[in-house]
Coordinates of C-alpha atoms and ligand atoms in Angstrom, one line a residue:
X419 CA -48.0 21.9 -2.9
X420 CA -46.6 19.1 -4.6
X421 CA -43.0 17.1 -3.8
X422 CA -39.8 19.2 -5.2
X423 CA -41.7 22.7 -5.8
X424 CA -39.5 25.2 -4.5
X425 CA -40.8 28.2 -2.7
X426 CA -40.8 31.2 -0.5
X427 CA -42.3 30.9 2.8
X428 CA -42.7 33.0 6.6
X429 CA -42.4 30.2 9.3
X430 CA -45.8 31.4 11.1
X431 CA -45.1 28.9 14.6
X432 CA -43.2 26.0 16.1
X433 CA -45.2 22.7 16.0
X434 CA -45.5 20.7 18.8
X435 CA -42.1 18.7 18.1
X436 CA -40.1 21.7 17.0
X437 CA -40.6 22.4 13.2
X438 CA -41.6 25.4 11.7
X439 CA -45.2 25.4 10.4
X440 CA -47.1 27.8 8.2
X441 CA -50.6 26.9 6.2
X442 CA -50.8 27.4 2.6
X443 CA -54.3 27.3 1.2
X444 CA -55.3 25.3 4.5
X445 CA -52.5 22.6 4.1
X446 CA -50.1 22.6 7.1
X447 CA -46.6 23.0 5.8
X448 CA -43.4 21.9 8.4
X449 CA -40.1 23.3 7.6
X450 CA -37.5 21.5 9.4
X451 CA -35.1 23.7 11.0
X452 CA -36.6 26.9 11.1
X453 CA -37.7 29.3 13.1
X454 CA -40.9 31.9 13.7
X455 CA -40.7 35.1 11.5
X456 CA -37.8 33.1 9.6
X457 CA -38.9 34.0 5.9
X458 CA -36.7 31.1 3.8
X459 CA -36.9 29.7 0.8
X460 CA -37.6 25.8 0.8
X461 CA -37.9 22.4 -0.9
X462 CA -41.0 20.7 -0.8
X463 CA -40.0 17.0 0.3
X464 CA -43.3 15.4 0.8
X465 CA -46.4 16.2 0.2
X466 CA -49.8 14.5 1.8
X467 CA -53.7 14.9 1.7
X468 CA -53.4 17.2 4.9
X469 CA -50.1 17.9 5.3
X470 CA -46.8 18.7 3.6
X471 CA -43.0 18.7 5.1
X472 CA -40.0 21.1 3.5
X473 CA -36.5 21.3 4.1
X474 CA -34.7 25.1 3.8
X475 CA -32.7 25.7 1.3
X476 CA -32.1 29.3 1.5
X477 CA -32.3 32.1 4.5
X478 CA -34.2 35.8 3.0
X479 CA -35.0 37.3 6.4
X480 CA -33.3 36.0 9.9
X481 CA -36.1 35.8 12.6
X482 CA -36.2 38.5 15.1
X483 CA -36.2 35.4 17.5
X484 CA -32.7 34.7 16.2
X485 CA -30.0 34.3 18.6
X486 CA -26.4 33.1 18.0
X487 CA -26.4 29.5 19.6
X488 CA -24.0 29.0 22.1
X489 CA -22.7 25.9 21.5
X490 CA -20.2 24.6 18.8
X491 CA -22.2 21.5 18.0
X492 CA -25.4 23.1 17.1
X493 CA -24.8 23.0 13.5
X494 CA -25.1 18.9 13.6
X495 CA -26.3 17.9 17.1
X496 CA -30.1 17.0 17.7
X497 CA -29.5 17.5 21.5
X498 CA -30.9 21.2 21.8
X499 CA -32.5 22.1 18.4
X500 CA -34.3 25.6 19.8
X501 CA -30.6 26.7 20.8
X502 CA -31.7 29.9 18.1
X503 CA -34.3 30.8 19.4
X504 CA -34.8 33.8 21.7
X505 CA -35.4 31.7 25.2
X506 CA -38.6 33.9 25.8
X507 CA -39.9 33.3 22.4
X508 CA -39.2 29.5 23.2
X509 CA -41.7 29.8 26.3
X510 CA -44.0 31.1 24.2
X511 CA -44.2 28.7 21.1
X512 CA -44.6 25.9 24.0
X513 CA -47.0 27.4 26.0
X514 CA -49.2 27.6 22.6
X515 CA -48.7 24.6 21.6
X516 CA -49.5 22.7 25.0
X517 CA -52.9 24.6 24.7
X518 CA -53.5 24.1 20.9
X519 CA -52.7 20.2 21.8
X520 CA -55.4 20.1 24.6
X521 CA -58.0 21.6 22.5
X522 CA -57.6 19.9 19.9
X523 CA -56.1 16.0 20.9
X524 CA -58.1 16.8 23.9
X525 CA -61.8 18.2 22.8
X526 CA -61.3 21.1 25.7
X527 CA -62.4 24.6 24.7
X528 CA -61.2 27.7 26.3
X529 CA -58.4 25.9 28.3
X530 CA -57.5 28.2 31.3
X531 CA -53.8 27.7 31.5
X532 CA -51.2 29.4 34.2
X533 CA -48.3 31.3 32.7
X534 CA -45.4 28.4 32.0
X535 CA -42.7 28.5 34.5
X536 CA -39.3 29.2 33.3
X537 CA -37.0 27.2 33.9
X538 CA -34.4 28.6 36.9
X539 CA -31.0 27.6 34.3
X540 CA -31.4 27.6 30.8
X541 CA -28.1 25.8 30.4
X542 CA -25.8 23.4 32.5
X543 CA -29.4 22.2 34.1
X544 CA -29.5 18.6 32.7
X545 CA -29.1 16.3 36.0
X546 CA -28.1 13.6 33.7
X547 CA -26.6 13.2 29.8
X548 CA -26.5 9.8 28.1
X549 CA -23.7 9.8 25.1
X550 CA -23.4 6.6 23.0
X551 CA -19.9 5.1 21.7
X552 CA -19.8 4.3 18.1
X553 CA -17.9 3.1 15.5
X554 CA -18.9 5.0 13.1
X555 CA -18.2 8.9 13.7
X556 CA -20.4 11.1 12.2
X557 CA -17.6 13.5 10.1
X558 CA -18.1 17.1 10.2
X559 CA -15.3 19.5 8.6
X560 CA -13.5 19.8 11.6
X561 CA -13.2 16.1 12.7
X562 CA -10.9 15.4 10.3
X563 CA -8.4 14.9 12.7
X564 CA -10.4 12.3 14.9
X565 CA -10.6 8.7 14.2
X566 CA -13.2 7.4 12.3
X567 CA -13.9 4.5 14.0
X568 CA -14.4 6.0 17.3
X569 CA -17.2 8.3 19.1
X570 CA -18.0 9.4 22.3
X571 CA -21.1 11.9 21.7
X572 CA -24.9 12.0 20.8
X573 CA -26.9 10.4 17.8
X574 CA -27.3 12.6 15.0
X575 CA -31.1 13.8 14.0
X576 CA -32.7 10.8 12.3
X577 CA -29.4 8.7 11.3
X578 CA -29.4 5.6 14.1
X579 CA -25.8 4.4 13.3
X580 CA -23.6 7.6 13.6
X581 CA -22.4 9.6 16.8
X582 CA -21.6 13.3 16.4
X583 CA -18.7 13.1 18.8
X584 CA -19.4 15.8 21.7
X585 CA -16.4 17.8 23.8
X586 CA -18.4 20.2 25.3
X587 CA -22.5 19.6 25.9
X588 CA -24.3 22.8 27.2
X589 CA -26.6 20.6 28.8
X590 CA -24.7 19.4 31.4
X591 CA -22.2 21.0 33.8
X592 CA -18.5 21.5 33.4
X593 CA -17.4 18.9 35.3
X594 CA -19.4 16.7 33.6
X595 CA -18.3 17.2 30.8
X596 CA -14.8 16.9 32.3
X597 CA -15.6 13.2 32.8
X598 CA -17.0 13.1 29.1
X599 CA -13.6 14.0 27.9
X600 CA -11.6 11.6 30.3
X601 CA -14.1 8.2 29.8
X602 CA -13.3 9.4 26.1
X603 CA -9.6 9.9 26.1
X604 CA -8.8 6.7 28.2
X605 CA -11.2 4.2 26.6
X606 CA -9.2 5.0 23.2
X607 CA -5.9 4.9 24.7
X608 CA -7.0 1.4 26.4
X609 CA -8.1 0.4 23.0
X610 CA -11.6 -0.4 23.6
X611 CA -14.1 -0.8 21.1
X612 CA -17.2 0.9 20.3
X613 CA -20.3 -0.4 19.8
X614 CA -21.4 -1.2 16.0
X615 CA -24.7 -1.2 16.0
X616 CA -25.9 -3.0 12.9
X617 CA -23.3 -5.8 13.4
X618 CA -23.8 -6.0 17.4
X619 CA -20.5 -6.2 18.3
X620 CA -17.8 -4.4 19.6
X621 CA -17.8 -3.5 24.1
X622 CA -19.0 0.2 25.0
X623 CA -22.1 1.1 24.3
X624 CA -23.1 4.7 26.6
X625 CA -21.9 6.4 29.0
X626 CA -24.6 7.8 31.7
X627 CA -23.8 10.6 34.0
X628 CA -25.8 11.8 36.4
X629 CA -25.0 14.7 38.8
X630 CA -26.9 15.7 41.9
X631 CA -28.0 19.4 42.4
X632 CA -28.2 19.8 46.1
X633 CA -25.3 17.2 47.2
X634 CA -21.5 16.7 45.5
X635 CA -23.0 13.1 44.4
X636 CA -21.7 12.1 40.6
X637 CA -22.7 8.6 39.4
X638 CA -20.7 7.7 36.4
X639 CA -22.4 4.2 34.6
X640 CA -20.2 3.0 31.5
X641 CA -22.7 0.2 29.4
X642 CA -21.0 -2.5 27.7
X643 CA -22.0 -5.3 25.9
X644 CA -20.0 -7.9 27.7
X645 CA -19.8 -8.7 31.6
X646 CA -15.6 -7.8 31.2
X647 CA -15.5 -5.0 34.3
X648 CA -11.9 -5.8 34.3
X649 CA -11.4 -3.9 30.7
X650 CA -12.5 -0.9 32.4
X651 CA -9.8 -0.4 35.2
X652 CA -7.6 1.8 34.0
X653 CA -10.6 3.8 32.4
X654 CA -12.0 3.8 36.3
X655 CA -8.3 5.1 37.9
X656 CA -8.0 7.5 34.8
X657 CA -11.6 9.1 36.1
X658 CA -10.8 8.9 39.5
X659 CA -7.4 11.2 39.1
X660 CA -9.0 13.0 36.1
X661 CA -12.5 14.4 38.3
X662 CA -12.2 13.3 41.9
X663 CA -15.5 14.6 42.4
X664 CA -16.9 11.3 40.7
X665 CA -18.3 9.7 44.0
X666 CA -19.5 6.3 42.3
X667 CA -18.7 4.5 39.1
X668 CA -21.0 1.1 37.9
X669 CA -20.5 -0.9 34.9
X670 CA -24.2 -2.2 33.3
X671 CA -24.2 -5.1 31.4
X672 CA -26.9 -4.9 28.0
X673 CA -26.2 -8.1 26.2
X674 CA -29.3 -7.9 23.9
X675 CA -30.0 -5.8 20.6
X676 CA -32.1 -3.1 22.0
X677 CA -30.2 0.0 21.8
X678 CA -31.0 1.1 25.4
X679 CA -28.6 2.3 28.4
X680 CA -30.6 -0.5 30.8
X681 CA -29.1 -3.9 31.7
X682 CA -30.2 -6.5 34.0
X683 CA -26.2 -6.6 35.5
X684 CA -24.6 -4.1 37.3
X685 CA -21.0 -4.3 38.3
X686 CA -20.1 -1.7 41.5
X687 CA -16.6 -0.1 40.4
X688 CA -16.5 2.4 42.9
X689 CA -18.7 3.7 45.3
X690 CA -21.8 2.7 47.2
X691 CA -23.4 2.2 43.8
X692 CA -26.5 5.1 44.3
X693 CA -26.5 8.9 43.4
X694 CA -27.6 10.4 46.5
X695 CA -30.2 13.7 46.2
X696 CA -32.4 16.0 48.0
X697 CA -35.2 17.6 46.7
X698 CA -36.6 19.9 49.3
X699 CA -36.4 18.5 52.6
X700 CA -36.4 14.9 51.4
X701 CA -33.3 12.8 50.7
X702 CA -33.3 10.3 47.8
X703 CA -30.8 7.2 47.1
X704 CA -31.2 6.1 43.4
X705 CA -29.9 3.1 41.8
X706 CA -28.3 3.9 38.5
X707 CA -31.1 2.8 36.1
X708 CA -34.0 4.3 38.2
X709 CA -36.0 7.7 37.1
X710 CA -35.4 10.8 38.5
X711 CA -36.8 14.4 37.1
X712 CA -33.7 15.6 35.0
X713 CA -33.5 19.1 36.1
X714 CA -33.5 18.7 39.6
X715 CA -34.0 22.9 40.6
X716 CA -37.4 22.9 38.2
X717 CA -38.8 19.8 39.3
X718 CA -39.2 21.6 42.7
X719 CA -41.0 24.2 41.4
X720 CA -42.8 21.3 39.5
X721 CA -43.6 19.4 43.2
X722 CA -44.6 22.7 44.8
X723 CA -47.5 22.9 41.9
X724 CA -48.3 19.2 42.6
X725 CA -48.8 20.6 46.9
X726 CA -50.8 23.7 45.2
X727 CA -53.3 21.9 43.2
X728 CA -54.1 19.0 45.2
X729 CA -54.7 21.2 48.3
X730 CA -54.4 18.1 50.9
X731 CA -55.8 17.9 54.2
X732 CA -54.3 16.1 56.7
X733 CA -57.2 13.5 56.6
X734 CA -56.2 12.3 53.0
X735 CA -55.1 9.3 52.0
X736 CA -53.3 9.6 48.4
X737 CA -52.7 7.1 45.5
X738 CA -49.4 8.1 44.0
X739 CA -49.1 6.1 40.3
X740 CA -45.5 5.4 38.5
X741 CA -44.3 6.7 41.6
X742 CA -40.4 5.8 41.2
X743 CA -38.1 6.0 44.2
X744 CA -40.7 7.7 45.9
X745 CA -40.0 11.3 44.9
X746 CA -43.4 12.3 44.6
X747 CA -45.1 10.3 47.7
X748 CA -42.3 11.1 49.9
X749 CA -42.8 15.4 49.2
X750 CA -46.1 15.0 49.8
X751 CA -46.3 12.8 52.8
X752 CA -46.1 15.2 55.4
X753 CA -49.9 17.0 54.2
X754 CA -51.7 13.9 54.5
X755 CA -52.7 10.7 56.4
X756 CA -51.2 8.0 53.8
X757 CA -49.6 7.5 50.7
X758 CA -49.5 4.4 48.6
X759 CA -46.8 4.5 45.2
X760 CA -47.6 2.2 42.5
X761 CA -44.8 1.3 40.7
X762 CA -43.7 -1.1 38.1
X763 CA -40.2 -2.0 38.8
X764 CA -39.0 -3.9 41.6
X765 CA -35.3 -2.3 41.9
X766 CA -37.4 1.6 42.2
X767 CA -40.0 0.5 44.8
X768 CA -37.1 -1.1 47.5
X769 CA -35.7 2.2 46.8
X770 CA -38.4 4.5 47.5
X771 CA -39.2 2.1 51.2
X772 CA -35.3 2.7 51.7
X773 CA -36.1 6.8 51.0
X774 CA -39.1 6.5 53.1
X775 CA -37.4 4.8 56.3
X776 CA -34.0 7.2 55.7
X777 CA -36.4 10.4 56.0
X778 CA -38.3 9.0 59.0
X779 CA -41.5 8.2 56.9
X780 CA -43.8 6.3 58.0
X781 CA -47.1 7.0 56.2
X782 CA -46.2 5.3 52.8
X783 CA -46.2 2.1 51.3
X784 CA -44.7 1.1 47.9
X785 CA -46.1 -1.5 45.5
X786 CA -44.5 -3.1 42.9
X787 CA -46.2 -4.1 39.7
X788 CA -47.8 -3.4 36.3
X789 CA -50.3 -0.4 36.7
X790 CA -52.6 -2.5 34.2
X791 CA -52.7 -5.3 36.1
X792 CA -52.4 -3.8 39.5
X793 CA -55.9 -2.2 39.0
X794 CA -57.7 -5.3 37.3
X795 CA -59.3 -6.3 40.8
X796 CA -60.5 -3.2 42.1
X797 CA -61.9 -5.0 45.4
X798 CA -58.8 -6.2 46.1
X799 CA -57.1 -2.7 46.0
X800 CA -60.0 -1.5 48.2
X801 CA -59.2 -4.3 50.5
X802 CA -55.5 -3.7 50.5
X803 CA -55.0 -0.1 50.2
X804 CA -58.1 1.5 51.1
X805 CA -59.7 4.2 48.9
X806 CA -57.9 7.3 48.1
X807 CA -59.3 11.2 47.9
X808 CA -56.8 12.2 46.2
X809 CA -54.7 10.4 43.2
X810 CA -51.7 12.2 41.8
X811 CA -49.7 10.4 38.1
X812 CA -46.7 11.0 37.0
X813 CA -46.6 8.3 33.8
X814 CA -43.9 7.8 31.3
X815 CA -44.4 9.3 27.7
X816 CA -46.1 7.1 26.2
X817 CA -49.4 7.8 29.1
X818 CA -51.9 5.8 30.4
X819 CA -53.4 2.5 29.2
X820 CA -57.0 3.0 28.3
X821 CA -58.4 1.1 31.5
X822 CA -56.3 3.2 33.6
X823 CA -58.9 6.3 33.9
X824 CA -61.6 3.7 33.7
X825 CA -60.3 1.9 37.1
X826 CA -59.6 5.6 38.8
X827 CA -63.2 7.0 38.1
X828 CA -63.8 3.5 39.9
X829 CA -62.6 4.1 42.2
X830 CA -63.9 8.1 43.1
X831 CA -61.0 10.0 44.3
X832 CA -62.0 13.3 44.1
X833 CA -59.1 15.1 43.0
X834 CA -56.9 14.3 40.1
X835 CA -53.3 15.8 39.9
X836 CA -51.6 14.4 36.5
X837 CA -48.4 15.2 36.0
X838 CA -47.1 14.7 32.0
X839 CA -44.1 15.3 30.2
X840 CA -46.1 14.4 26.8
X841 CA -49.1 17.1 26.2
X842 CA -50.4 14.8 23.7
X843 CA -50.8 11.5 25.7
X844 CA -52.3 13.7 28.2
X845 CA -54.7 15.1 25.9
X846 CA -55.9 12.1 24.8
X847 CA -56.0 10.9 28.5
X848 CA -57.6 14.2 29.4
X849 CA -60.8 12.7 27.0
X850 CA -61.3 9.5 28.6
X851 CA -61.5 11.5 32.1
X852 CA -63.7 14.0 31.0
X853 CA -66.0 10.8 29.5
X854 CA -65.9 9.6 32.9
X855 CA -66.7 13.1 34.5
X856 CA -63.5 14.5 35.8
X857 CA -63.2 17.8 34.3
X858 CA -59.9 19.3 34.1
X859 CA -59.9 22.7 36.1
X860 CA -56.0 23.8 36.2
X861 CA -53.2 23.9 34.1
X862 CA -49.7 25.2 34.0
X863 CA -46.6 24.1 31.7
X864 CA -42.9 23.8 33.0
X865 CA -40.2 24.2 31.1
X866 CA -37.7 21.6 32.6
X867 CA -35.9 21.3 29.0
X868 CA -35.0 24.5 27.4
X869 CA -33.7 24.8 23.9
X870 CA -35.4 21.6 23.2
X871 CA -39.6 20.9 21.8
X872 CA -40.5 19.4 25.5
X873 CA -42.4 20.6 27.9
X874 CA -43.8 19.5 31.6
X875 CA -47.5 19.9 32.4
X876 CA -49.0 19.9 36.0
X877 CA -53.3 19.8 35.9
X878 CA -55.8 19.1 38.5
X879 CA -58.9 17.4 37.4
X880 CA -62.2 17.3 39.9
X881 CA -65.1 15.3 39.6
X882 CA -68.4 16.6 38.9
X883 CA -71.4 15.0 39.0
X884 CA -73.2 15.2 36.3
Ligands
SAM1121 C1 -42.1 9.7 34.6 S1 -41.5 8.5 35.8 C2 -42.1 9.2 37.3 C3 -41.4 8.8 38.5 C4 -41.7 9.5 39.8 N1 -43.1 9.9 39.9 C5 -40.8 10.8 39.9 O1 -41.3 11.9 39.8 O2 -39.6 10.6 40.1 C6 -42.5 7.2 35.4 C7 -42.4 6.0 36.2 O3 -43.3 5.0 35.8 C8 -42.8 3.7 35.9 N2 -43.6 2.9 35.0 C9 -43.4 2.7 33.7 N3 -44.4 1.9 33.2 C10 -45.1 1.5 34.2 C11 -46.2 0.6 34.4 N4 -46.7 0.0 33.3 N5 -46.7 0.4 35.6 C12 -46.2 1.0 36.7 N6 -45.1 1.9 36.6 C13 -44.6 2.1 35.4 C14 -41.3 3.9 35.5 O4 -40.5 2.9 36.0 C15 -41.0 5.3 36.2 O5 -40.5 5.1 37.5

């Protein structure tokens, strides 16, 4: 396969990531855009030692997987790239590739895996949807009509500058996307500008939403680039009148270059400045900027799997790492003696004491801090915390730090439950437990993110003595 051959292909699988993939003589080929069973013909576009990457150019044979995507965007929106494929067909594809990840990234054979979970919605599940403002629109055929210098939508796949402008996600919930079209309406007529990224000027830069599922909370956050709350007035009375359901409305302030929704100044423009949830019996304030599972119905299921595996007694004393606002430590308090959430910023751990105290909690503690540097002196953890049975992890993508599974085989708990929404951060995590004897003993995938490549993981790991 060399670059610009052209040629006929059958898309064999979905890679980890969501490309088609198919081996020719050996060499792994990824077809962007396609589907499994999709025979198309393609155009080679790179071409490596071990791997080559294609574009289509033509479709011979729909996959049976096909379906007609619902949503008019598709065509040009990254959001939801599997919208076409059969939903069943999308469980499968991740399944396989979670376990094809963990044998190889991860050195385990045979992996033992529980059936993935659907997830309970396959649309409108999305507890939150962050849309950026541009100034440069991304122009499809039918936005000739709309300003170019305007959008209120999502980044188009690979291109860091222009925003497809978005009416109607799929992701989110109607009234959500009611607010979409009023913060997008009113900020025009106002004559605000959107952010330009390469110049770094211009005012709006996202809007975050984020609905509860299990109260009538809606937390509407409008980023700017300039500590100005009073441009956004009539933009706040607007939404008000527009989707009186909105319950709180903040104004972050990101001064800097980074092209993040996260500032270190929030202006309250309505509200009590939290979105309030419940996941099972446990109620949750959030600040605007702290984490929160993103579809709230599976992340119950995910919790009740977290209970399952760990199988507490009421004598146990639990390490909960990257704990948040407590989501995690507070679910599982009521099974054991103590819980103690590790947590690196400041703003998440006063939350999750708030949750704790709210829910009449009193067997958890929150610490704040880097996990790197909150394990360096291991005595002093002893001597602070105690030493747990059981430790449960819910990191961010990116995993753990090398020392991390070093310190916990320190310290002997001896249950692991990691949680992951990267299978191969975990796999290459799994490898440095399994160095250190912890053996991983149960699986099972959740699929909180239909119609796009992620996927959820759940495992316990046990420690056997060698
Ligand atoms: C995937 S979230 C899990 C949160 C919580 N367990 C939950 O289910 O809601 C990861 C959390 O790790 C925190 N975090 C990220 N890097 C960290 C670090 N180096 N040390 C401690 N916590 C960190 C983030 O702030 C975030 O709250």
């Amino acid at each position: 396969m060399k670059k610009n051959d052209i040629l006929d292909v059958t898309i064999e699988s979905l890679a980890f990531g969501g490309k088609g993939l198919l081996k020719i003589d050996g060499k792994a080929l990824f077809v962007r855009n396609s589907l499994p069973g999709e025979k198309l013909r393609v155009k080679v576009i790179k071409s490596r030692s071990g791997f080559a990457e294609a574009i289509p150019l033509q479709t011979l044979t729909r996959s049976k997987y096909y379906v007609e995507p619902e949503c008019s965007h598709f065509k040009y929106c990254g959001g939801c790239s599997l919208q076409n494929l059969k939903y069943e067909e999308q469980l499968v594809q991740k399944e396989r590739q979670l376990k094809e990840t963990i044998e190889h990234l991860g050195g385990v054979k045979d992996v033992e895996m529980e059936p993935i979970v659907p997830a309970p919605d396959v649309f409108h599940y999305r507890n939150k949807m962050e849309f950026s403002f541009s100034n440069k629109r991304w122009l499809t055929e039918e936005d000739e009509h709309k300003p170019k210098d305007f959008a209120l939508g999502l980044h188009v796949p690979g291109n860091f500058e222009k925003v497809l402008d978005i009416d109607n996600c799929h992701l989110q919930s109607e009234l959500s996307n009611r607010i979409l079209n009023s913060v997008k309406e009113s900020t025009q007529s106002e004559k605000l500008k959107a952010y330009d990224v390469r110049n770094h000027n211009g005012y709006l830069r996202y809007l975050v939403i984020r609905q509860s599922a299990n109260t009538d909370d809606l937390l509407v956050n409008i980023v700017t680039k300039r500590d100005e709350p009073d441009k956004l007035k009539k933009v706040v009375e607007k939404l008000l009148i527009d989707c009186p359901e909105v319950t709180c409305v903040v104004n972050v302030i990101n001064e800097g270059v980074a092209s993040i929704a996260y500032g270190s100044k929030i202006n309250l423009l309505h509200g009590d400045g939290n979105l309030h949830e419940r996941i099972a019996d446990v109620n949750l304030e959030i600040g605007p900027q702290e984490f929160l599972q993103t579809n709230t119905k599976a992340a119950e299921l995910l919790y009740a799997k977290i209970l399952d595996y760990a199988d507490f007694s009421k004598d146990d004393d639990v390490f909960d790492l990257f704990s948040g606002v407590g989501s995690i430590s507070l679910y599982i308090a009521p099974h054991v003696r103590s819980v103690t959430g590790f947590e690196l910023l400041p703003e998440a751990v006063d939350s999750a004491g708030r949750n704790a105290a709210s829910n009449g909690i009193l067997n958890c503690k929150f610490i704040s801090g880097d996990m790197r540097e909150l394990f360096r002196d291991l005595d002093f953890v002893k001597k602070a915390h105690g030493i747990p049975d059981v430790i449960v992890l819910d990191p961010p993508r990116g995993g753990l730090h090398p020392s991390i599974p070093k310190r916990i085989s320190q310290l002997k708990p001896s249950k692991v439950v990691y949680v992951s929404c990267n299978p191969a951060s975990f796999a290459r995590d799994l490898k440095l437990f399994a160095e250190r004897g912890y053996k991983l003993k149960k699986l099972q995938a959740f699929d909180l993110f239909p119609h796009t490549p992620h996927a959820e993981l759940v495992s316990l790991l046990e420690y056997e003595q060698k």
